[in-house]
GROMACS .gro file of C-alpha atoms in nm:
model
  194
    1ILE     CA    1   0.000   0.000   0.000
    2GLU     CA    2   0.290   0.233   0.068
    3CYS     CA    3   0.386   0.241  -0.301
    4TYR     CA    4   0.056   0.405  -0.399
    5LYS     CA    5  -0.011   0.775  -0.342
    6ASN     CA    6  -0.364   0.751  -0.200
    7PRO     CA    7  -0.474   0.390  -0.180
    8GLN     CA    8  -0.844   0.308  -0.149
    9ILE     CA    9  -0.929  -0.015   0.029
   10ILE     CA   10  -1.277  -0.164   0.000
   11ARG     CA   11  -1.370  -0.419   0.264
   12ILE     CA   12  -1.674  -0.635   0.199
   13SER     CA   13  -1.847  -0.922   0.372
   14LYS     CA   14  -1.954  -1.250   0.213
   15LEU     CA   15  -2.077  -1.192  -0.142
   16TYR     CA   16  -2.387  -1.310  -0.320
   17GLY     CA   17  -2.520  -1.215  -0.660
   18TYR     CA   18  -2.534  -1.330  -1.019
   19ASN     CA   19  -2.370  -1.213  -1.339
   20SER     CA   20  -2.350  -1.520  -1.559
   21PRO     CA   21  -2.357  -1.901  -1.549
   22SER     CA   22  -1.976  -1.900  -1.520
   23ASP     CA   23  -1.983  -1.705  -1.190
   24LYS     CA   24  -1.808  -1.847  -0.888
   25PRO     CA   25  -2.076  -2.037  -0.693
   26THR     CA   26  -2.200  -1.819  -0.408
   27VAL     CA   27  -2.406  -1.952  -0.118
   28VAL     CA   28  -2.725  -1.814  -0.277
   29LYS     CA   29  -2.644  -1.984  -0.608
   30ARG     CA   30  -2.577  -2.313  -0.426
   31ILE     CA   31  -2.909  -2.285  -0.239
   32VAL     CA   32  -3.115  -2.202  -0.550
   33THR     CA   33  -2.954  -2.489  -0.741
   34ALA     CA   34  -3.035  -2.731  -0.458
   35LEU     CA   35  -3.397  -2.611  -0.455
   36ASP     CA   36  -3.418  -2.647  -0.835
   37LEU     CA   37  -3.296  -3.004  -0.812
   38GLN     CA   38  -3.509  -3.075  -0.502
   39GLN     CA   39  -3.195  -3.187  -0.317
   40PRO     CA   40  -3.112  -3.121   0.049
   41ILE     CA   41  -2.837  -2.872   0.127
   42SER     CA   42  -2.651  -2.840   0.458
   43LEU     CA   43  -2.560  -2.489   0.572
   44ASP     CA   44  -2.372  -2.335   0.865
   45ASN     CA   45  -2.598  -2.215   1.146
   46GLU     CA   46  -2.336  -2.067   1.380
   47ARG     CA   47  -2.156  -1.774   1.219
   48VAL     CA   48  -2.365  -1.466   1.156
   49ARG     CA   49  -2.278  -1.298   0.827
   50TYR     CA   50  -2.388  -0.976   0.665
   51PHE     CA   51  -2.423  -1.090   0.305
   52THR     CA   52  -2.341  -0.826   0.042
   53CYS     CA   53  -2.474  -0.817  -0.313
   54THR     CA   54  -2.220  -0.783  -0.594
   55GLU     CA   55  -2.426  -0.497  -0.745
   56ASP     CA   56  -2.387  -0.298  -0.423
   57VAL     CA   57  -2.011  -0.353  -0.434
   58ALA     CA   58  -2.008  -0.222  -0.792
   59SER     CA   59  -2.198   0.089  -0.674
   60LEU     CA   60  -1.940   0.149  -0.403
   61VAL     CA   61  -1.652   0.114  -0.651
   62VAL     CA   62  -1.820   0.373  -0.876
   63LYS     CA   63  -1.863   0.605  -0.576
   64VAL     CA   64  -1.496   0.567  -0.482
   65LEU     CA   65  -1.390   0.645  -0.839
   66HIS     CA   66  -1.617   0.951  -0.863
   67GLU     CA   67  -1.515   1.096  -0.529
   68GLY     CA   68  -1.152   1.081  -0.627
   69CYS     CA   69  -0.863   0.966  -0.422
   70ASP     CA   70  -0.739   1.272  -0.233
   71SER     CA   71  -0.642   1.072   0.072
   72LYS     CA   72  -0.600   0.717   0.193
   73LYS     CA   73  -0.931   0.563   0.292
   74ILE     CA   74  -1.080   0.230   0.392
   75TRP     CA   75  -1.436   0.179   0.269
   76GLN     CA   76  -1.671  -0.075   0.427
   77LEU     CA   77  -1.974  -0.249   0.281
   78ASN     CA   78  -2.180  -0.530   0.427
   79GLY     CA   79  -2.545  -0.632   0.435
   80GLU     CA   80  -2.788  -0.474   0.679
   81GLU     CA   81  -2.941  -0.801   0.797
   82GLY     CA   82  -2.719  -1.039   0.993
   83MET     CA   83  -2.796  -1.408   0.951
   84THR     CA   84  -2.633  -1.748   0.931
   85GLU     CA   85  -2.610  -1.936   0.602
   86TYR     CA   86  -2.890  -2.162   0.728
   87GLN     CA   87  -3.116  -1.862   0.799
   88LEU     CA   88  -3.028  -1.725   0.455
   89GLY     CA   89  -3.128  -2.062   0.307
   90LEU     CA   90  -3.473  -2.037   0.467
   91PHE     CA   91  -3.500  -1.680   0.336
   92VAL     CA   92  -3.403  -1.791  -0.018
   93ALA     CA   93  -3.660  -2.075   0.000
   94LYS     CA   94  -3.928  -1.816   0.081
   95SER     CA   95  -3.829  -1.603  -0.221
   96TYR     CA   96  -3.814  -1.915  -0.437
   97ALA     CA   97  -4.169  -2.014  -0.338
   98LYS     CA   98  -4.297  -1.663  -0.417
   99VAL     CA   99  -4.133  -1.666  -0.760
  100PHE     CA  100  -4.222  -2.015  -0.881
  101TYR     CA  101  -4.548  -2.115  -0.710
  102PRO     CA  102  -4.897  -1.964  -0.735
  103ASP     CA  103  -5.036  -1.807  -0.417
  104SER     CA  104  -5.260  -2.109  -0.352
  105GLU     CA  105  -4.959  -2.346  -0.345
  106GLN     CA  106  -4.698  -2.125  -0.178
  107GLU     CA  107  -4.749  -2.241   0.181
  108ASN     CA  108  -4.711  -2.613   0.098
  109ALA     CA  109  -4.424  -2.543  -0.142
  110LEU     CA  110  -4.247  -2.333   0.120
  111GLN     CA  111  -4.273  -2.610   0.380
  112HIS     CA  112  -4.127  -2.858   0.134
  113LEU     CA  113  -3.849  -2.623   0.019
  114GLN     CA  114  -3.754  -2.533   0.376
  115SER     CA  115  -3.734  -2.904   0.461
  116LEU     CA  116  -3.450  -2.927   0.204
  117ILE     CA  117  -3.248  -2.666   0.398
  118ARG     CA  118  -3.052  -2.849   0.668
  119VAL     CA  119  -2.820  -2.744   0.949
  120GLU     CA  120  -2.462  -2.844   0.874
  121GLU     CA  121  -2.305  -3.072   1.128
  122LYS     CA  122  -2.026  -2.912   1.328
  123GLN     CA  123  -1.688  -2.982   1.178
  124THR     CA  124  -1.415  -3.137   1.387
  125ARG     CA  125  -1.049  -3.184   1.329
  126ILE     CA  126  -0.906  -3.520   1.232
  127ASP     CA  127  -0.822  -3.594   1.596
  128ASP     CA  128  -1.188  -3.522   1.695
  129ARG     CA  129  -1.102  -3.203   1.880
  130PRO     CA  130  -1.332  -2.912   1.791
  131LEU     CA  131  -1.208  -2.647   1.553
  132ALA     CA  132  -1.107  -2.312   1.700
  133SER     CA  133  -1.409  -2.102   1.784
  134ARG     CA  134  -1.480  -1.809   1.558
  135PRO     CA  135  -1.633  -1.477   1.646
  136GLY     CA  136  -2.012  -1.482   1.628
  137THR     CA  137  -2.135  -1.148   1.498
  138ILE     CA  138  -1.901  -0.901   1.333
  139ARG     CA  139  -2.041  -0.598   1.156
  140LEU     CA  140  -1.888  -0.266   1.059
  141VAL     CA  141  -2.068   0.051   0.954
  142ASN     CA  142  -2.145   0.088   0.581
  143ASP     CA  143  -2.017   0.367   0.361
  144ILE     CA  144  -2.322   0.354   0.132
  145SER     CA  145  -2.680   0.238   0.165
  146HIS     CA  146  -2.800  -0.052  -0.045
  147THR     CA  147  -3.099  -0.262  -0.144
  148SER     CA  148  -3.249  -0.503   0.110
  149LEU     CA  149  -3.178  -0.873   0.088
  150GLU     CA  150  -3.546  -0.948   0.024
  151GLU     CA  151  -3.557  -0.714  -0.277
  152ARG     CA  152  -3.229  -0.849  -0.417
  153LEU     CA  153  -3.341  -1.211  -0.383
  154ALA     CA  154  -3.666  -1.135  -0.567
  155GLU     CA  155  -3.447  -1.027  -0.861
  156LEU     CA  156  -3.176  -1.292  -0.827
  157VAL     CA  157  -3.371  -1.615  -0.771
  158PRO     CA  158  -3.524  -1.617  -1.121
  159GLN     CA  159  -3.187  -1.523  -1.277
  160ILE     CA  160  -3.002  -1.805  -1.102
  161SER     CA  161  -3.268  -2.075  -1.117
  162LEU     CA  162  -3.236  -2.364  -1.358
  163ARG     CA  163  -3.617  -2.360  -1.384
  164THR     CA  164  -3.603  -2.016  -1.543
  165LYS     CA  165  -3.322  -2.124  -1.774
  166TRP     CA  166  -3.522  -2.427  -1.890
  167HIS     CA  167  -3.823  -2.202  -1.953
  168ARG     CA  168  -3.604  -1.967  -2.158
  169LEU     CA  169  -3.464  -2.262  -2.353
  170ALA     CA  170  -3.815  -2.395  -2.419
  171ASP     CA  171  -3.930  -2.047  -2.533
  172TRP     CA  172  -3.627  -2.018  -2.763
  173PHE     CA  173  -3.689  -2.366  -2.904
  174CYS     CA  174  -4.057  -2.286  -2.973
  175GLU     CA  175  -3.955  -1.960  -3.139
  176GLN     CA  176  -3.709  -2.146  -3.363
  177ILE     CA  177  -3.976  -2.397  -3.465
  178PHE     CA  178  -4.226  -2.116  -3.531
  179ASN     CA  179  -3.969  -1.932  -3.744
  180TYR     CA  180  -3.886  -2.252  -3.933
  181VAL     CA  181  -4.253  -2.324  -4.005
  182LYS     CA  182  -4.316  -1.962  -4.101
  183THR     CA  183  -4.015  -1.961  -4.333
  184LYS     CA  184  -4.121  -2.292  -4.488
  185GLU     CA  185  -4.474  -2.155  -4.547
  186GLU     CA  186  -4.337  -1.834  -4.703
  187TYR     CA  187  -4.105  -2.038  -4.921
  188GLN     CA  188  -4.393  -2.266  -5.029
  189TYR     CA  189  -4.606  -1.956  -5.105
  190GLU     CA  190  -4.331  -1.821  -5.333
  191ILE     CA  191  -4.301  -2.156  -5.512
  192ASP     CA  192  -4.680  -2.178  -5.560
  193ASN     CA  193  -4.692  -1.826  -5.706
  194ILE     CA  194  -4.414  -1.868  -5.962
   0.00000   0.00000   0.00000
């Protein structure tokens, strides 16, 4: 850091978000994939995290660049709502049910989806001694405000979900067939009118 005139450091908490299928798998992406496949997923229920959306990090980077770098500064960004990965899993299941199930089926779907979210067993070392304890809740003050987790998940769940991708693929396939049939009919019309 000493070799830069006015370094800007951005500290963030655990990330979630979605940019493309080749993204590094975040906890939200892992949860949505498990729900898509109707497979159980085990998540940590001890460490409280303040999950941060990648879009909010991008907003902070833009802010840092626009404000200029007149002095050294450490910027902080983390989510507003502290929760464990397990609690986040239950939250994602709720968003998933809202997105993919009609109102009349949401309660039953939510119960089923939440049953797939499991508490991860505590890890131990090879010699069966417990791992070193970690701090429970750590949260620093944010340098910018950002969108709530609930709002972000409403946007992200359909983007990440395989169900949505299969629907898009089916729509594309139907469009290709329609275009093929339409083209064939136009071609036949031209032949008939020669």
